[in-house]
Amino acid sequence: MTRESGIIVGAVSFQGNPYDAPSLPAVLSQVDSILGQRLNMVTSDRGYRGKRKIGVTSIEIPESGKRTKTASDKRQARDRFRRRAAIESIIGHLKHDHRMLCNYIMGQIGDAVNLFMACVAFNIRKFVWTLCFLYLKFFGHILRPNVQPVQAYA
């Protein structure tokens, strides 16, 4: 997921339930092929165990404050990790709103198709809501009569 837009840019399904370290290089290569550029930094949770750097991509996980950092570094890290925590709710929405709790397509290919379709549906839904917002904002300004502000005297 991107930091600003919240659009899902990569999703890979794996057989079984692997932990983050062996699955991260495959996800990074998929995001690289989709975006056309390597990511500089990836933010992970504390459950990640593995290399701290894969190619040019550095992997950051929350630390317990062992090193001394400046106040601005701490604030930036806290903002990054709070943004990472927002991904958990996106995963929950994918499971409940886009039918990823139960997969009716059999096999590993079925799992990949189900994941792909759920991510596409999530991104299209986000795009449609953005278009609706822009449509209402645009026509709200055109159709609204010129209302002069009222000055209040106290």
Short mmCIF file of C-alpha atoms in Angstrom, two decimals:
data_model
loop_
_atom_site.label_atom_id
_atom_site.label_comp_id
_atom_site.label_asym_id
_atom_site.label_seq_id
_atom_site.Cartn_x
_atom_site.Cartn_y
_atom_site.Cartn_z
CA MET A 1 0.00 0.00 0.00
CA THR A 2 1.28 3.46 -0.74
CA ARG A 3 1.79 5.95 2.05
CA GLU A 4 -0.31 8.85 0.79
CA SER A 5 -2.99 7.43 -1.49
CA GLY A 6 -3.79 4.17 0.28
CA ILE A 7 -3.96 2.27 -3.01
CA ILE A 8 -2.90 -1.36 -2.94
CA VAL A 9 0.07 -1.66 -5.31
CA GLY A 10 1.11 -5.24 -4.69
CA ALA A 11 -0.24 -8.46 -3.27
CA VAL A 12 1.20 -11.95 -3.54
CA SER A 13 -0.43 -15.14 -2.31
CA PHE A 14 1.78 -17.83 -0.76
CA GLN A 15 1.11 -21.47 -0.08
CA GLY A 16 0.74 -22.15 3.64
CA ASN A 17 1.35 -19.42 6.19
CA PRO A 18 4.97 -18.17 5.85
CA TYR A 19 6.29 -15.41 8.03
CA ASP A 20 7.42 -12.06 6.60
CA ALA A 21 11.15 -12.60 5.89
CA PRO A 22 10.94 -15.15 3.05
CA SER A 23 7.90 -13.49 1.47
CA LEU A 24 9.20 -9.90 1.40
CA PRO A 25 11.62 -10.25 -1.59
CA ALA A 26 8.81 -11.63 -3.78
CA VAL A 27 6.53 -8.75 -2.81
CA LEU A 28 9.29 -6.20 -3.45
CA SER A 29 9.98 -7.62 -6.91
CA GLN A 30 6.26 -7.49 -7.74
CA VAL A 31 5.95 -3.86 -6.60
CA ASP A 32 9.12 -3.06 -8.58
CA SER A 33 7.62 -4.52 -11.75
CA ILE A 34 4.31 -2.69 -11.22
CA LEU A 35 5.68 0.73 -10.27
CA GLY A 36 8.84 0.57 -12.36
CA GLN A 37 11.08 1.68 -9.50
CA ARG A 38 12.56 0.15 -6.40
CA LEU A 39 11.24 1.23 -3.02
CA ASN A 40 13.73 3.03 -0.80
CA MET A 41 12.10 2.05 2.47
CA VAL A 42 9.60 -0.52 3.70
CA THR A 43 7.97 -0.29 7.10
CA SER A 44 7.19 -3.59 8.79
CA ASP A 45 5.82 -4.63 12.14
CA ARG A 46 7.76 -6.12 15.06
CA GLY A 47 6.99 -9.62 13.89
CA TYR A 48 9.43 -9.24 10.98
CA ARG A 49 12.59 -11.26 11.46
CA GLY A 50 15.17 -11.14 8.73
CA LYS A 51 17.50 -8.89 6.79
CA ARG A 52 17.30 -5.16 7.37
CA LYS A 53 18.23 -4.39 3.77
CA ILE A 54 17.19 -6.14 0.55
CA GLY A 55 18.97 -4.60 -2.42
CA VAL A 56 18.49 -0.83 -2.11
CA THR A 57 15.37 -1.20 0.04
CA SER A 58 15.86 -0.69 3.77
CA ILE A 59 13.40 -2.35 6.12
CA GLU A 60 12.39 -0.49 9.26
CA ILE A 61 10.69 -2.00 12.26
CA PRO A 62 9.69 -0.28 15.50
CA GLU A 63 12.42 -0.45 18.09
CA SER A 64 12.16 -0.20 21.82
CA GLY A 65 14.22 3.00 21.98
CA LYS A 66 17.67 1.51 22.36
CA ARG A 67 19.42 4.22 20.35
CA THR A 68 19.34 7.88 21.10
CA LYS A 69 17.55 9.79 18.37
CA THR A 70 16.64 13.39 17.91
CA ALA A 71 13.08 14.49 18.55
CA SER A 72 12.36 14.94 14.84
CA ASP A 73 13.67 11.42 14.04
CA LYS A 74 11.44 9.95 16.74
CA ARG A 75 8.43 11.86 15.44
CA GLN A 76 9.01 10.76 11.85
CA ALA A 77 9.46 7.14 12.90
CA ARG A 78 6.30 7.28 15.01
CA ASP A 79 4.33 8.68 12.05
CA ARG A 80 5.66 5.94 9.75
CA PHE A 81 4.76 3.18 12.18
CA ARG A 82 1.32 4.62 12.84
CA ARG A 83 0.73 4.61 9.11
CA ARG A 84 1.87 0.98 9.04
CA ALA A 85 -0.70 0.14 11.71
CA ALA A 86 -3.42 1.46 9.37
CA ILE A 87 -2.68 -1.40 6.98
CA GLU A 88 -4.21 -3.87 9.42
CA SER A 89 -7.62 -2.26 9.00
CA ILE A 90 -7.25 -2.42 5.20
CA ILE A 91 -6.59 -6.15 5.48
CA GLY A 92 -9.72 -6.47 7.62
CA HIS A 93 -11.77 -4.64 4.99
CA LEU A 94 -10.39 -6.92 2.29
CA LYS A 95 -11.46 -9.94 4.30
CA HIS A 96 -14.95 -8.79 5.21
CA ASP A 97 -16.03 -6.37 2.48
CA HIS A 98 -14.38 -8.12 -0.48
CA ARG A 99 -14.98 -11.76 0.43
CA MET A 100 -11.52 -12.96 1.31
CA LEU A 101 -12.67 -14.84 4.40
CA CYS A 102 -13.79 -17.85 2.37
CA ASN A 103 -12.33 -18.74 -1.00
CA TYR A 104 -14.58 -20.70 -3.32
CA ILE A 105 -11.94 -21.15 -6.04
CA MET A 106 -9.83 -24.25 -5.46
CA GLY A 107 -6.05 -24.45 -5.37
CA GLN A 108 -3.14 -22.07 -5.27
CA ILE A 109 -4.23 -20.40 -8.51
CA GLY A 110 -7.67 -19.85 -7.01
CA ASP A 111 -6.10 -18.21 -3.98
CA ALA A 112 -4.09 -15.88 -6.23
CA VAL A 113 -7.17 -15.00 -8.32
CA ASN A 114 -9.25 -14.33 -5.20
CA LEU A 115 -6.54 -12.07 -3.76
CA PHE A 116 -6.12 -10.20 -7.05
CA MET A 117 -9.86 -9.62 -7.47
CA ALA A 118 -10.24 -8.40 -3.87
CA CYS A 119 -7.40 -5.89 -4.31
CA VAL A 120 -8.83 -4.69 -7.62
CA ALA A 121 -12.28 -4.28 -6.04
CA PHE A 122 -10.78 -2.31 -3.15
CA ASN A 123 -8.91 0.05 -5.50
CA ILE A 124 -11.92 0.54 -7.79
CA ARG A 125 -14.13 1.30 -4.79
CA LYS A 126 -11.63 3.90 -3.60
CA PHE A 127 -11.50 5.41 -7.11
CA VAL A 128 -15.30 5.59 -7.41
CA TRP A 129 -15.61 7.32 -4.02
CA THR A 130 -12.99 9.85 -5.10
CA LEU A 131 -14.89 10.52 -8.32
CA CYS A 132 -18.15 10.95 -6.38
CA PHE A 133 -16.49 13.41 -4.04
CA LEU A 134 -15.05 15.44 -6.91
CA TYR A 135 -18.37 15.34 -8.77
CA LEU A 136 -20.30 16.64 -5.75
CA LYS A 137 -17.69 19.28 -5.05
CA PHE A 138 -17.69 20.48 -8.68
CA PHE A 139 -21.46 20.60 -9.12
CA GLY A 140 -21.94 21.98 -5.63
CA HIS A 141 -20.03 25.07 -6.66
CA ILE A 142 -21.79 25.41 -10.01
CA LEU A 143 -25.36 24.83 -8.88
CA ARG A 144 -25.10 26.71 -5.60
CA PRO A 145 -26.42 30.23 -5.86
CA ASN A 146 -24.14 33.08 -4.97
CA VAL A 147 -24.61 33.32 -1.26
CA GLN A 148 -23.20 36.39 0.36
CA PRO A 149 -21.74 35.88 3.81
CA VAL A 150 -23.77 37.37 6.62
CA GLN A 151 -21.92 39.68 8.94
CA ALA A 152 -22.78 39.20 12.54
CA TYR A 153 -22.45 41.99 15.04
CA ALA A 154 -22.04 41.21 18.67
#
